[in-house]
XYZ file of C-alpha atoms in Angstrom:
392
model
C 34.775 -41.302 -46.135
C 38.428 -40.451 -45.371
C 39.590 -43.538 -47.225
C 43.273 -42.699 -47.787
C 44.245 -41.601 -44.315
C 47.513 -43.009 -43.122
C 49.864 -42.591 -40.253
C 53.211 -41.123 -41.290
C 54.745 -40.957 -37.841
C 53.645 -41.092 -34.201
C 51.549 -38.048 -33.319
C 50.764 -36.926 -36.887
C 47.994 -37.561 -39.406
C 48.125 -37.034 -43.197
C 45.899 -37.400 -46.256
C 47.077 -38.484 -49.677
C 47.683 -35.465 -51.843
C 45.306 -36.711 -54.512
C 42.388 -36.624 -52.080
C 42.790 -32.908 -51.389
C 43.855 -31.541 -54.742
C 42.614 -33.778 -57.477
C 38.906 -33.806 -56.465
C 38.414 -30.062 -55.933
C 35.671 -28.516 -53.784
C 33.754 -31.724 -53.170
C 36.521 -32.949 -50.888
C 37.521 -29.593 -49.414
C 35.535 -30.113 -46.152
C 37.378 -33.409 -45.637
C 40.710 -31.665 -46.094
C 39.780 -29.027 -43.539
C 38.704 -31.763 -41.120
C 41.984 -33.597 -41.514
C 43.985 -30.385 -41.182
C 42.236 -29.838 -37.882
C 43.282 -33.301 -36.757
C 46.845 -32.575 -37.867
C 46.908 -29.280 -35.947
C 45.311 -30.851 -32.828
C 46.754 -34.353 -32.556
C 45.476 -37.008 -30.186
C 45.771 -35.959 -26.514
C 47.937 -38.899 -25.534
C 50.655 -37.761 -27.954
C 50.661 -34.118 -26.786
C 53.670 -32.851 -24.873
C 53.275 -32.842 -21.098
C 51.978 -29.642 -19.537
C 54.290 -27.665 -17.308
C 53.787 -27.869 -13.568
C 52.384 -24.334 -13.529
C 49.869 -25.136 -16.257
C 48.711 -28.259 -14.447
C 48.263 -26.280 -11.239
C 46.226 -23.572 -13.019
C 44.097 -26.255 -14.625
C 43.340 -27.821 -11.240
C 42.403 -24.423 -9.801
C 40.028 -23.788 -12.711
C 38.363 -27.175 -12.210
C 37.948 -26.536 -8.468
C 36.412 -23.099 -9.041
C 33.995 -24.494 -11.615
C 32.998 -27.275 -9.226
C 32.371 -24.820 -6.386
C 30.320 -22.546 -8.660
C 28.131 -25.373 -9.931
C 27.726 -26.802 -6.431
C 26.576 -23.406 -5.156
C 23.959 -23.112 -7.874
C 22.656 -26.621 -7.240
C 22.479 -25.916 -3.509
C 20.443 -22.746 -4.020
C 18.088 -24.607 -6.351
C 17.650 -27.366 -3.799
C 16.625 -24.819 -1.166
C 13.764 -23.656 -3.330
C 12.589 -27.019 -4.553
C 13.206 -29.741 -2.009
C 11.832 -30.823 1.306
C 14.663 -29.051 3.133
C 12.231 -26.111 3.149
C 10.516 -27.741 6.100
C 12.254 -26.490 9.244
C 11.756 -27.061 12.936
C 14.204 -25.527 15.439
C 15.278 -28.676 17.272
C 18.109 -29.962 15.067
C 21.310 -28.093 14.340
C 21.596 -29.354 10.787
C 18.520 -27.412 9.680
C 18.862 -24.013 8.052
C 19.190 -20.953 10.258
C 16.869 -17.931 9.969
C 19.693 -15.927 8.397
C 20.278 -18.552 5.711
C 16.620 -18.584 4.760
C 16.164 -14.810 4.951
C 19.254 -14.280 2.825
C 17.555 -16.158 0.005
C 15.611 -12.929 -0.423
C 11.983 -11.904 -0.911
C 10.678 -13.732 2.135
C 7.079 -13.432 3.302
C 7.315 -12.828 7.058
C 4.718 -13.493 9.773
C 5.145 -12.822 13.503
C 3.545 -14.395 16.555
C 4.597 -12.304 19.575
C 2.405 -14.061 22.137
C 3.752 -17.086 24.014
C 1.297 -19.565 22.496
C 2.738 -22.546 20.686
C -0.315 -23.749 18.763
C -1.166 -21.426 15.859
C -4.963 -21.053 15.619
C -6.727 -21.783 12.317
C -6.629 -18.156 11.119
C -2.836 -18.019 11.561
C -2.501 -21.348 9.787
C -4.732 -20.124 6.965
C -2.696 -16.941 6.554
C 0.581 -18.850 6.314
C -0.836 -21.566 4.050
C -2.438 -19.087 1.650
C 0.873 -17.215 1.333
C 2.721 -20.491 0.732
C 0.324 -21.313 -2.096
C 0.361 -17.865 -3.707
C 4.144 -17.354 -3.372
C 5.412 -20.856 -4.112
C 8.872 -19.634 -5.179
C 9.486 -17.610 -1.995
C 10.288 -18.613 1.605
C 7.329 -18.198 3.986
C 8.577 -17.642 7.542
C 6.580 -17.748 10.775
C 8.529 -16.356 13.735
C 7.097 -17.385 17.112
C 7.966 -15.767 20.432
C 6.944 -18.830 22.444
C 9.287 -21.090 20.524
C 12.872 -21.698 21.619
C 15.758 -23.663 20.178
C 15.240 -26.214 22.931
C 11.547 -26.707 22.208
C 11.019 -30.349 21.256
C 8.713 -30.146 18.242
C 8.664 -32.560 15.379
C 6.389 -33.801 12.637
C 4.550 -35.989 15.172
C 3.838 -33.125 17.564
C 0.409 -32.930 19.171
C 0.110 -29.410 17.786
C -1.930 -29.999 14.626
C -1.084 -26.655 13.021
C 2.649 -27.316 13.377
C 2.398 -30.594 11.533
C 0.243 -28.981 8.862
C 2.518 -25.991 8.235
C 5.736 -27.989 8.519
C 4.605 -30.257 5.697
C 4.644 -27.332 3.251
C 7.913 -27.235 1.358
C 8.464 -23.445 1.481
C 7.277 -22.797 5.056
C 9.755 -22.260 7.907
C 8.955 -21.915 11.609
C 11.611 -20.153 13.696
C 11.932 -18.826 17.258
C 11.583 -15.049 17.480
C 14.725 -13.882 19.267
C 14.256 -10.143 19.536
C 17.686 -9.210 20.830
C 19.217 -10.862 17.768
C 16.669 -9.273 15.436
C 17.391 -5.767 16.771
C 21.165 -6.012 16.438
C 22.661 -3.276 14.218
C 19.417 -1.254 14.216
C 18.284 1.856 16.158
C 15.839 -0.419 18.020
C 18.481 -2.263 20.052
C 18.998 0.609 22.501
C 15.232 0.909 23.003
C 14.904 -2.847 23.537
C 17.667 -2.901 26.137
C 15.957 -0.120 28.117
C 12.285 -1.088 27.881
C 10.642 -3.246 30.575
C 8.134 -5.553 28.865
C 6.229 -6.283 32.081
C 5.417 -2.580 32.403
C 4.182 -2.224 28.826
C 0.426 -2.712 28.512
C 0.654 -3.105 24.721
C 3.864 -5.145 24.659
C 2.552 -7.855 22.314
C 1.738 -5.216 19.707
C 4.706 -2.930 20.345
C 7.249 -5.756 20.135
C 5.617 -6.935 16.908
C 5.747 -3.427 15.430
C 9.460 -3.211 16.206
C 10.349 -6.727 15.021
C 8.702 -6.371 11.622
C 10.602 -3.149 10.925
C 13.969 -4.672 11.856
C 13.424 -7.858 9.831
C 12.307 -6.058 6.682
C 15.144 -3.545 6.951
C 17.775 -6.251 7.370
C 16.555 -8.754 4.811
C 13.811 -7.213 2.694
C 10.608 -8.936 1.641
C 6.961 -8.593 2.633
C 5.554 -8.485 6.141
C 1.979 -9.695 6.741
C -0.137 -9.886 9.870
C -1.268 -13.363 10.851
C -4.892 -12.526 9.976
C -4.162 -11.737 6.324
C -5.315 -14.227 3.687
C -3.374 -13.991 0.408
C -5.403 -14.328 -2.780
C -2.988 -13.201 -5.532
C 0.663 -11.994 -5.726
C 1.521 -8.413 -4.839
C 3.364 -6.979 -7.873
C 5.041 -4.043 -6.112
C 8.365 -4.366 -4.271
C 8.337 -1.122 -2.253
C 4.851 -0.471 -0.913
C 2.652 0.528 1.980
C -0.999 -0.452 2.309
C -3.608 2.259 2.756
C -6.147 1.306 5.392
C -8.192 4.284 4.254
C -7.465 7.553 2.460
C -4.459 9.373 3.945
C -3.853 6.648 6.521
C -1.388 3.788 6.237
C -1.572 0.348 7.790
C 1.505 -1.450 9.059
C -0.195 -4.850 8.821
C 1.128 -5.384 5.294
C 4.145 -3.702 3.721
C 7.117 -4.624 1.596
C 10.552 -3.160 0.866
C 13.964 -4.288 -0.347
C 16.674 -4.708 2.278
C 18.249 -1.582 3.777
C 15.603 0.768 2.445
C 15.970 4.262 3.871
C 12.256 4.600 4.637
C 12.342 1.644 7.027
C 15.513 2.929 8.708
C 13.827 6.312 9.230
C 10.794 4.518 10.684
C 12.993 2.721 13.207
C 14.625 5.988 14.275
C 11.210 7.625 14.665
C 9.981 4.570 16.582
C 12.608 5.278 19.254
C 12.363 9.082 19.126
C 8.558 9.209 19.439
C 8.083 6.073 21.527
C 4.967 5.928 23.663
C 3.866 2.417 24.541
C 0.656 3.620 26.191
C -0.858 4.731 22.891
C -1.978 1.770 20.813
C -0.681 2.023 17.251
C 1.725 4.891 17.942
C 4.606 2.679 16.768
C 2.422 0.943 14.170
C 0.010 2.484 11.655
C 0.422 5.983 13.115
C 4.187 5.675 12.682
C 3.884 4.598 9.041
C 1.407 7.380 8.331
C 3.430 10.202 9.869
C 6.621 9.032 8.144
C 4.848 8.822 4.776
C 3.531 12.349 5.290
C 7.089 13.635 5.607
C 7.735 12.451 2.038
C 4.614 13.593 0.221
C 1.220 15.217 0.499
C -1.347 12.460 0.946
C -4.625 12.843 -0.924
C -7.883 10.916 -1.081
C -8.131 7.841 -3.272
C -10.427 7.942 -6.281
C -11.763 4.632 -7.559
C -9.219 1.815 -7.373
C -6.056 3.684 -8.375
C -2.870 3.470 -6.317
C -0.741 6.429 -5.270
C 3.021 6.767 -5.566
C 5.357 8.734 -3.332
C 9.107 8.904 -4.070
C 9.196 5.388 -5.545
C 7.031 3.995 -2.732
C 3.640 2.676 -3.846
C 0.791 3.626 -1.520
C -1.725 0.951 -2.381
C -5.453 1.568 -2.549
C -7.565 0.335 0.414
C -9.238 -2.083 -2.002
C -5.970 -4.027 -2.258
C -6.142 -5.340 1.324
C -9.064 -3.683 3.115
C -12.117 -3.960 0.831
C -14.120 -4.584 4.019
C -13.187 -1.730 6.402
C -12.671 -2.345 10.103
C -16.108 -1.028 11.273
C -17.659 -3.803 9.142
C -15.156 -6.535 10.100
C -17.896 -8.945 11.271
C -19.171 -9.274 7.694
C -16.414 -11.830 7.107
C -18.285 -14.099 9.525
C -21.707 -13.560 7.973
C -23.543 -15.330 5.148
C -23.691 -13.298 1.933
C -26.424 -13.613 -0.684
C -23.695 -13.142 -3.289
C -20.049 -13.368 -2.266
C -17.785 -10.520 -3.441
C -15.129 -11.407 -6.023
C -12.350 -9.170 -4.592
C -11.001 -8.631 -8.118
C -9.051 -5.563 -7.007
C -7.470 -7.193 -3.941
C -4.123 -8.908 -3.366
C -4.978 -10.116 0.136
C -7.705 -9.704 2.749
C -7.195 -8.471 6.294
C -9.737 -10.132 8.588
C -9.323 -7.638 11.449
C -8.674 -10.209 14.172
C -7.858 -7.433 16.666
C -11.489 -6.293 16.403
C -12.760 -9.846 16.900
C -13.365 -9.541 20.642
C -16.133 -12.149 20.597
C -13.692 -14.623 19.008
C -15.786 -15.472 15.988
C -14.328 -18.473 14.172
C -14.888 -20.359 10.958
C -17.321 -23.225 11.418
C -17.659 -26.012 8.885
C -20.991 -25.838 7.065
C -21.779 -22.278 8.182
C -21.533 -20.933 4.619
C -20.018 -17.673 5.834
C -17.707 -15.564 3.698
C -14.734 -16.560 5.866
C -15.507 -20.253 5.387
C -15.542 -19.787 1.610
C -12.188 -17.995 1.782
C -10.720 -20.867 3.806
C -11.976 -23.438 1.313
C -10.485 -21.523 -1.613
C -7.161 -20.181 -0.309
C -6.188 -22.492 2.570
C -7.956 -25.786 1.831
C -5.566 -27.892 3.923
C -6.195 -25.755 6.993
C -9.909 -25.938 6.355
C -9.900 -29.699 6.020
C -7.484 -30.518 8.837
C -8.414 -27.907 11.435
C -12.038 -27.028 10.669
C -13.740 -30.089 9.229
C -11.856 -32.540 11.428
C -12.729 -30.454 14.485
C -16.390 -30.709 13.534
C -16.120 -34.480 13.167
C -14.404 -34.776 16.547
C -17.205 -32.781 18.173
C -19.975 -34.994 16.776
C -21.456 -37.317 19.438
C -20.568 -40.967 18.992
C -22.984 -43.892 19.315
C -21.706 -44.546 22.815
C -22.632 -41.059 24.030
C -26.357 -41.742 24.248
C -28.852 -38.988 24.971
């Protein structure tokens, strides 16, 4: 191609004049190419950079390296096995690091129990499957940083949930959670032993503080996710003109949640069940807009807060909660629902999912939390079967 190239002197390239001028346009692209080489000679012949230029170049390279490393680290958090966390090793991620990733799905266990029952496991697993690109966090009051739990723990649900790449299990440290919120003063004054509804009250407070600080979606541990919730700022209507606090979502530092925390303290009465929960959400929503009855399956909107139709989470209302544990001739499709609240608080007789019962709840487990169903329900049935050595 460039047949008549020759070196005239160190650091310069030239082309015979005949190549550029005598052959016209056909060779013009070659001339431009060679001119480029002439204007930008080989790097080893370039004059040495000044000390200042070399220093600036090194700084640029370092900044680029840090930027790329940061991006790769964030990607690794959302795609690798580092998503599996147990609070016994210091090198694992902290709650703040995970929550700061944004858009977490948050569950709370404010009792002291360490073994999540199947319904809790199903709730967490279903969320992990529906929201695969988001951190799913289970905070547990009974867990401490010194608790020795690992993948070989005797707690079956821990091993199950810890194997899911986007599930984290953290201790619930309330004093830390309430820092820099109106709830800290209340927490420092309240006496848990004298509170008859402390498990519920402390949960009501913790969910508000966590969502205000970090944003995301809070869900009760008896909520089975079936499809993603499209709204970012929302409350869930339990019925017309009445809001639940079992499912809600807001971005970090949303004024509505801050106002709820202030009202929590101002109107605190731990003797009234729900006063700091659904009644709080309802009275605060009423200060923003005039609530009306729902018609059909439409949602309401109030100052950029979506008030979602009861069909979204409560297609089976609480008086009929036991229908989840009954056999249906034809199972409902829940086409208008994002998740299903199984009303565990109403389940005083402790109805559970039994393998082979063909109840609605069993079908939900099979569809939305199949690992929980297989590991905790079917295996339990097999363990309970009498062996040949048992006799009659």
